[in-house]
Coordinates of C-alpha atoms in Angstrom, one line a residue:
M1 CA 97.4 -73.0 -69.4
T2 CA 95.3 -76.2 -69.4
L3 CA 94.9 -78.0 -72.8
D4 CA 91.5 -79.3 -71.8
A5 CA 89.2 -77.6 -74.3
A6 CA 86.0 -78.5 -72.4
A7 CA 87.4 -76.9 -69.2
L8 CA 88.4 -73.8 -71.1
D9 CA 85.0 -73.4 -72.8
A10 CA 83.3 -73.9 -69.4
Q11 CA 85.4 -71.1 -67.9
D12 CA 85.0 -68.7 -70.9
P13 CA 82.9 -65.7 -69.9
L14 CA 82.1 -65.0 -73.6
A15 CA 81.2 -68.6 -74.5
A16 CA 77.4 -67.9 -74.7
H17 CA 77.9 -65.4 -77.5
R18 CA 78.9 -68.2 -79.9
D19 CA 75.2 -69.2 -80.1
R20 CA 74.4 -65.9 -81.7
F21 CA 76.3 -66.8 -84.9
A22 CA 74.7 -68.7 -87.7
G23 CA 76.4 -72.1 -88.3
A24 CA 78.2 -72.2 -85.0
E25 CA 76.1 -75.2 -84.0
T26 CA 77.3 -77.4 -86.8
P27 CA 80.2 -79.8 -86.7
L28 CA 82.1 -77.6 -89.2
V29 CA 85.4 -76.3 -87.8
Y30 CA 85.9 -72.7 -88.9
L31 CA 89.5 -71.4 -88.6
D32 CA 89.2 -68.6 -91.1
G33 CA 87.4 -65.9 -89.2
N34 CA 90.1 -63.4 -90.1
S35 CA 89.2 -63.7 -93.7
L36 CA 85.4 -63.9 -93.5
G37 CA 83.5 -63.8 -90.2
R38 CA 80.4 -65.9 -89.5
P39 CA 77.1 -64.0 -89.8
L40 CA 75.1 -63.1 -86.7
R41 CA 71.7 -64.7 -86.6
A42 CA 70.2 -61.3 -86.0
T43 CA 71.5 -60.1 -89.3
A44 CA 69.1 -62.4 -91.2
D45 CA 66.2 -60.8 -89.4
R46 CA 67.6 -57.3 -90.0
V47 CA 68.0 -57.9 -93.7
R48 CA 64.4 -59.2 -94.0
E49 CA 63.0 -56.2 -92.0
F50 CA 65.1 -53.8 -94.1
V51 CA 63.7 -55.1 -97.4
T52 CA 60.1 -55.1 -96.2
D53 CA 60.0 -52.1 -93.9
E54 CA 62.8 -49.6 -94.7
W55 CA 63.3 -50.2 -98.4
G56 CA 59.9 -51.5 -99.2
G57 CA 58.0 -49.3 -96.8
R58 CA 59.9 -46.0 -96.7
L59 CA 61.4 -46.2 -100.2
I60 CA 63.1 -42.9 -101.2
R61 CA 62.2 -41.4 -97.9
G62 CA 64.8 -43.6 -96.3
W63 CA 67.5 -41.3 -97.5
D64 CA 66.2 -38.4 -95.5
E65 CA 65.2 -40.5 -92.5
R66 CA 68.4 -42.6 -92.0
W67 CA 70.5 -43.7 -95.0
F68 CA 72.2 -40.5 -95.9
E69 CA 73.8 -40.1 -92.5
L70 CA 74.4 -43.8 -91.9
P71 CA 78.0 -43.9 -93.1
L72 CA 78.9 -41.3 -90.5
V73 CA 76.6 -42.4 -87.7
L74 CA 77.8 -46.0 -88.0
G75 CA 81.4 -44.8 -88.5
D76 CA 81.2 -42.9 -85.2
R77 CA 79.8 -46.0 -83.4
L78 CA 82.6 -48.2 -84.8
A79 CA 85.2 -45.5 -83.9
A80 CA 84.0 -45.4 -80.3
V81 CA 83.9 -49.2 -79.7
G82 CA 86.9 -50.3 -81.8
L83 CA 89.1 -47.6 -83.1
G84 CA 89.8 -45.3 -80.2
A85 CA 88.6 -42.3 -82.2
A86 CA 86.4 -39.4 -81.3
P87 CA 83.3 -38.6 -83.5
G88 CA 83.6 -37.0 -86.9
Q89 CA 86.7 -38.8 -88.2
T90 CA 85.4 -42.1 -89.5
A91 CA 83.2 -42.9 -92.5
I92 CA 81.9 -46.2 -93.8
G93 CA 81.8 -46.9 -97.6
D94 CA 83.7 -48.1 -100.7
S95 CA 86.0 -51.2 -100.7
T96 CA 89.3 -51.3 -98.8
T97 CA 91.1 -50.8 -102.1
V98 CA 89.2 -47.7 -103.1
L99 CA 89.6 -46.2 -99.6
L100 CA 93.3 -47.1 -99.6
Y101 CA 93.7 -45.2 -102.9
K102 CA 91.8 -42.1 -101.5
L103 CA 93.9 -42.0 -98.3
V104 CA 97.3 -42.7 -99.9
R105 CA 96.7 -40.2 -102.7
G106 CA 95.3 -37.6 -100.2
A107 CA 98.2 -38.1 -97.8
V108 CA 101.0 -37.7 -100.3
A109 CA 99.3 -34.6 -101.7
A110 CA 99.4 -33.1 -98.2
R111 CA 103.2 -33.5 -98.0
P112 CA 104.3 -31.6 -101.2
G113 CA 107.9 -31.6 -102.1
R114 CA 108.4 -35.1 -100.6
T115 CA 109.2 -37.9 -103.0
E116 CA 108.9 -41.3 -101.3
I117 CA 106.3 -43.7 -99.9
V118 CA 107.6 -46.3 -97.5
I119 CA 106.0 -49.7 -97.3
D120 CA 107.2 -53.2 -96.4
R121 CA 107.6 -55.9 -99.0
D122 CA 105.5 -58.3 -96.8
N123 CA 102.5 -56.1 -96.6
F124 CA 99.2 -57.2 -98.1
P125 CA 99.2 -57.2 -101.9
T126 CA 96.5 -54.5 -102.2
D127 CA 98.4 -52.1 -100.1
R128 CA 101.6 -52.6 -102.1
Y129 CA 99.7 -52.4 -105.5
V130 CA 97.9 -49.2 -104.5
V131 CA 101.1 -47.6 -103.3
E132 CA 102.9 -48.6 -106.5
G133 CA 100.0 -47.1 -108.6
V134 CA 99.9 -43.8 -106.7
A135 CA 103.7 -43.5 -106.9
R136 CA 103.6 -44.0 -110.6
E137 CA 100.7 -41.5 -111.0
C138 CA 102.5 -38.8 -108.9
G139 CA 106.0 -39.4 -109.9
L140 CA 107.1 -40.7 -106.5
T141 CA 109.5 -43.5 -105.5
V142 CA 108.5 -46.5 -103.4
R143 CA 111.0 -47.1 -100.6
W144 CA 110.7 -50.8 -99.8
L145 CA 111.3 -52.1 -96.3
D146 CA 112.4 -55.7 -95.8
V147 CA 111.0 -57.4 -92.7
D148 CA 111.3 -60.8 -91.0
P149 CA 108.6 -63.0 -92.6
A150 CA 107.8 -64.4 -89.1
G151 CA 107.5 -60.8 -87.7
G152 CA 106.7 -57.4 -89.1
V153 CA 107.7 -53.8 -89.2
T154 CA 109.6 -52.6 -86.1
P155 CA 110.4 -49.0 -85.1
E156 CA 114.1 -49.7 -85.5
G157 CA 113.7 -51.0 -89.0
L158 CA 111.4 -48.2 -90.0
A159 CA 113.8 -45.6 -88.7
E160 CA 116.5 -46.8 -91.1
V161 CA 114.5 -46.0 -94.2
V162 CA 112.5 -42.9 -93.4
G163 CA 113.9 -39.4 -93.8
E164 CA 113.3 -35.9 -95.3
R165 CA 112.0 -37.4 -98.6
T166 CA 109.4 -39.5 -97.0
A167 CA 105.8 -38.4 -97.6
L168 CA 103.9 -41.4 -96.2
V169 CA 104.5 -44.6 -94.3
V170 CA 102.0 -47.4 -94.9
V171 CA 101.9 -50.2 -92.3
S172 CA 99.5 -53.0 -91.4
H173 CA 98.7 -53.0 -87.7
V174 CA 98.6 -56.8 -87.8
A175 CA 100.6 -58.5 -90.5
Y176 CA 98.4 -60.7 -92.7
K177 CA 100.8 -63.6 -92.9
S178 CA 102.6 -63.8 -89.5
G179 CA 100.0 -62.1 -87.3
W180 CA 102.7 -59.7 -86.0
L181 CA 101.1 -56.9 -84.0
A182 CA 103.0 -53.7 -84.8
D183 CA 103.9 -51.1 -82.2
A184 CA 101.7 -48.5 -83.8
P185 CA 102.4 -45.6 -81.5
A186 CA 106.2 -46.1 -81.8
L187 CA 105.9 -46.4 -85.6
T188 CA 103.8 -43.3 -85.7
K189 CA 106.4 -41.3 -83.8
V190 CA 109.2 -42.5 -86.2
A191 CA 107.1 -41.3 -89.1
H192 CA 106.3 -38.0 -87.5
D193 CA 109.8 -37.4 -86.4
A194 CA 110.8 -37.6 -90.1
G195 CA 108.0 -35.2 -91.1
A196 CA 105.9 -37.9 -92.8
W197 CA 102.3 -39.1 -92.3
I198 CA 101.4 -42.7 -91.4
L199 CA 98.6 -44.8 -92.8
L200 CA 97.6 -47.7 -90.6
D201 CA 95.9 -50.7 -92.2
L202 CA 93.5 -52.2 -89.6
C203 CA 92.0 -55.0 -91.7
H204 CA 93.4 -57.8 -89.5
S205 CA 93.0 -56.0 -86.1
T206 CA 89.7 -54.2 -85.9
G207 CA 87.2 -56.2 -83.9
A208 CA 89.9 -58.4 -82.3
V209 CA 92.7 -56.0 -81.1
P210 CA 92.2 -52.7 -79.3
V211 CA 93.1 -49.7 -81.4
E212 CA 93.7 -46.1 -80.2
L213 CA 94.0 -44.0 -83.3
D214 CA 93.6 -40.6 -81.6
A215 CA 96.0 -41.3 -78.7
W216 CA 98.6 -42.8 -81.1
Q217 CA 98.3 -39.7 -83.3
V218 CA 97.8 -41.7 -86.5
D219 CA 97.1 -39.6 -89.5
V220 CA 94.9 -41.8 -91.6
A221 CA 93.7 -45.4 -91.3
V222 CA 91.6 -48.0 -93.3
G223 CA 90.0 -51.3 -92.5
C224 CA 87.6 -53.9 -93.9
T225 CA 84.4 -55.0 -92.1
Y226 CA 84.0 -58.6 -93.2
K227 CA 86.6 -60.2 -91.0
Y228 CA 86.3 -59.7 -87.3
L229 CA 83.5 -57.2 -87.8
N230 CA 81.3 -59.9 -89.5
G231 CA 79.8 -57.6 -92.1
G232 CA 79.5 -60.2 -94.8
P233 CA 81.2 -60.7 -98.2
G234 CA 81.8 -57.4 -99.9
A235 CA 80.8 -55.4 -96.8
P236 CA 82.1 -51.8 -97.1
A237 CA 85.3 -50.7 -95.6
F238 CA 85.9 -47.8 -93.2
G239 CA 88.3 -44.8 -93.5
Y240 CA 89.6 -42.6 -90.7
V241 CA 91.2 -39.1 -91.1
A242 CA 92.5 -37.3 -88.0
R243 CA 90.5 -34.3 -87.2
R244 CA 93.6 -32.0 -87.3
H245 CA 93.9 -32.8 -91.0
L246 CA 90.2 -32.3 -91.7
D247 CA 90.1 -29.0 -89.8
S248 CA 93.2 -27.6 -91.5
G249 CA 92.1 -28.7 -94.9
D250 CA 95.4 -30.5 -95.4
F251 CA 93.5 -33.7 -96.5
Q252 CA 91.7 -33.6 -99.8
Q253 CA 90.6 -36.9 -101.3
P254 CA 91.0 -37.4 -105.0
V255 CA 87.7 -39.0 -106.0
Q256 CA 85.3 -36.1 -106.0
G257 CA 81.7 -37.3 -105.9
W258 CA 78.5 -35.6 -105.2
M259 CA 77.9 -37.2 -101.8
G260 CA 81.1 -35.7 -100.5
A261 CA 80.3 -32.2 -101.7
A262 CA 79.5 -29.4 -99.3
D263 CA 75.9 -29.2 -100.6
P264 CA 75.1 -32.4 -102.5
F265 CA 71.6 -31.5 -103.5
A266 CA 72.4 -28.1 -104.8
M267 CA 73.8 -29.9 -107.9
G268 CA 75.9 -26.9 -108.5
Q269 CA 78.8 -26.2 -110.8
G270 CA 82.2 -26.8 -109.4
Y271 CA 83.2 -29.2 -106.5
E272 CA 83.5 -27.9 -103.0
P273 CA 84.3 -30.5 -100.4
A274 CA 82.1 -31.1 -97.4
A275 CA 83.4 -30.2 -94.0
G276 CA 84.8 -32.9 -91.9
I277 CA 84.9 -36.6 -92.7
R278 CA 82.0 -36.5 -95.2
R279 CA 84.5 -35.3 -97.8
L280 CA 85.9 -38.9 -97.8
I281 CA 82.6 -40.1 -99.3
S282 CA 82.3 -40.1 -103.1
G283 CA 79.2 -41.8 -104.3
T284 CA 76.0 -43.4 -103.0
P285 CA 76.7 -45.3 -99.7
P286 CA 76.2 -49.1 -99.7
V287 CA 73.3 -49.1 -97.2
V288 CA 72.5 -52.8 -97.6
G289 CA 76.1 -53.7 -97.1
M290 CA 76.2 -52.0 -93.7
L291 CA 73.4 -54.0 -92.1
G292 CA 75.5 -56.9 -90.8
L293 CA 78.1 -54.4 -89.6
E294 CA 75.5 -52.6 -87.6
D295 CA 74.7 -55.8 -85.7
M296 CA 78.3 -56.6 -85.0
V297 CA 79.1 -53.1 -83.8
G298 CA 76.1 -53.5 -81.4
L299 CA 77.6 -56.8 -80.1
L300 CA 81.0 -55.1 -79.6
E301 CA 79.3 -52.3 -77.7
E302 CA 77.7 -54.9 -75.4
V303 CA 80.8 -57.0 -74.8
G304 CA 83.7 -54.5 -75.0
I305 CA 86.9 -54.7 -77.0
A306 CA 89.0 -55.5 -73.9
A307 CA 87.1 -58.7 -73.3
V308 CA 87.3 -59.6 -76.9
R309 CA 91.1 -59.1 -76.9
A310 CA 91.4 -61.2 -73.8
K311 CA 89.5 -64.1 -75.4
S312 CA 91.6 -63.6 -78.6
I313 CA 94.9 -64.0 -76.6
D314 CA 93.6 -67.1 -74.9
L315 CA 92.5 -68.7 -78.2
T316 CA 95.7 -68.0 -80.0
S317 CA 97.8 -69.1 -77.0
Y318 CA 95.8 -72.3 -76.8
A319 CA 96.4 -72.9 -80.5
V320 CA 100.2 -72.3 -80.2
A321 CA 100.3 -74.7 -77.2
L322 CA 98.5 -77.4 -79.1
V323 CA 100.7 -76.9 -82.2
E324 CA 103.9 -77.2 -80.1
R325 CA 102.6 -80.4 -78.5
D326 CA 101.0 -82.1 -81.4
L327 CA 102.7 -80.7 -84.6
P328 CA 106.5 -81.0 -84.1
E329 CA 107.0 -81.2 -87.8
V330 CA 105.7 -77.6 -88.5
D331 CA 107.3 -74.2 -88.0
L332 CA 105.4 -71.6 -86.1
V333 CA 105.8 -68.3 -88.1
S334 CA 103.8 -66.1 -85.7
P335 CA 105.1 -64.4 -82.6
R336 CA 105.0 -66.6 -79.5
D337 CA 104.7 -63.5 -77.4
A338 CA 100.9 -62.8 -77.2
A339 CA 101.6 -59.1 -76.8
R340 CA 103.1 -59.1 -80.3
R341 CA 100.5 -61.3 -81.9
G342 CA 97.1 -60.4 -83.4
G343 CA 94.2 -62.8 -83.8
H344 CA 95.7 -65.4 -86.0
V345 CA 98.5 -68.0 -86.0
T346 CA 100.4 -69.2 -89.1
L347 CA 102.1 -72.6 -89.5
S348 CA 104.7 -73.4 -92.1
H349 CA 105.3 -76.8 -93.8
A350 CA 106.1 -77.8 -97.3
R351 CA 102.8 -79.7 -97.7
M352 CA 100.4 -77.1 -96.4
R353 CA 98.8 -76.4 -99.7
E354 CA 97.6 -80.0 -100.1
V355 CA 96.8 -80.2 -96.4
T356 CA 94.5 -77.1 -96.6
A357 CA 92.7 -78.6 -99.6
A358 CA 92.2 -81.9 -97.8
L359 CA 90.9 -80.2 -94.7
W360 CA 88.3 -78.2 -96.7
Q361 CA 87.0 -81.5 -97.9
R362 CA 86.5 -82.6 -94.3
D363 CA 84.7 -79.3 -93.3
V364 CA 87.8 -78.0 -91.5
I365 CA 88.4 -74.5 -92.9
P366 CA 91.8 -72.8 -92.4
D367 CA 93.3 -70.8 -95.2
F368 CA 96.5 -71.1 -97.2
R369 CA 99.1 -68.3 -97.8
N370 CA 102.0 -68.7 -100.2
P371 CA 104.5 -70.2 -100.2
D372 CA 103.7 -72.8 -97.5
G373 CA 101.6 -71.2 -94.7
L374 CA 98.5 -72.5 -93.2
R375 CA 96.7 -69.7 -91.3
I376 CA 94.5 -70.3 -88.3
G377 CA 92.2 -67.3 -87.8
L378 CA 90.3 -67.3 -84.6
S379 CA 87.3 -64.9 -84.3
P380 CA 86.9 -64.5 -80.5
L381 CA 83.1 -64.3 -80.2
S382 CA 82.3 -67.1 -82.6
T383 CA 85.1 -69.6 -81.9
S384 CA 85.3 -72.2 -79.1
F385 CA 88.3 -73.8 -77.6
A386 CA 86.8 -77.2 -78.6
E387 CA 86.7 -76.0 -82.2
V388 CA 90.4 -75.1 -82.1
A389 CA 91.3 -78.5 -80.6
R390 CA 89.4 -80.3 -83.4
G391 CA 91.1 -78.2 -86.0
V392 CA 94.6 -78.8 -84.8
E393 CA 93.9 -82.5 -84.5
A394 CA 92.7 -82.5 -88.1
I395 CA 95.8 -80.7 -89.3
A396 CA 98.0 -83.3 -87.5
E397 CA 96.0 -86.2 -89.1
A398 CA 96.3 -84.6 -92.6
L399 CA 100.0 -84.1 -92.3
R400 CA 100.6 -87.7 -91.2
R401 CA 98.3 -89.3 -93.7

């Protein structure tokens, strides 16, 4: 692979899409697209039009015309382009944390008599905290899985801790620290062989890595929309429940709200869950928060997730090559094998906290993860190779200053 950024940008078939993102034309080097993606320029127009035309013009009629079904319609579009899921299994709404609670609580209730939830110690804090809370609430035990900090959960490691007591396994598809890309179908098989369900956290993969929830036979999944899906700060998350669990009635979510009832506008006594994925919805959907996501889903439909993944591999491989050439003093704590790596790369050095702070002052924006990791998050459609080169050069300068 050439290390000439200009040549790589000239050869990049997706390079022109960078101009569709606000701020991409500035000198700022953005290496944190896996925390908060840049907004699409089209979203500014969409928000203005929504305020004046849909909200201001249609007012309450908007619920009948579009808004009431938007969490399911947009969920189906996202499922088709980025989740490998058939219609009727994905809904948009709530924060990732709230959806995690609903899915974890509903999953363990569907496996009565089982007493353990398995999760790795290196998983994202929210996942761990929600699991601990549900375990305490339900009188269950958390079975902790220790993993390589530079790697993630493997089928072999998972097989050592699951068993007849396991109700649910919670795994991140891409590890938030190392970028380890889990073997989701193999992990799912291990969980199912033990009689357990699996919950796949897709926060660091959706929009950058192809996902095949139906083919992998995943039970439930969750993901945020403000990283590679560019929905904006606080954009609502998505939840997936496999059709077999919806049709059988095995999955019942615990936050019973009127929008997830079988007949919301009957306002009747007693809760009866809606058929299908609508039962995952509790309260009023965050319509404004879905506007940016609508635009990004449209762009993904245009480009295709396979092309996005190819660019992601090229960007992270380029970053790894530059780091190995220019930063001999740092440790790479992400997989070198692109097939086992998501969309970000993490570097370890004792001074990374101060380095990250210094870089932010120079408009070079990576992020820091305890205890000593600098994370380079490369959003494929908005990041150029030249931007990566400038970023790695700035990291080298900051370390040697």
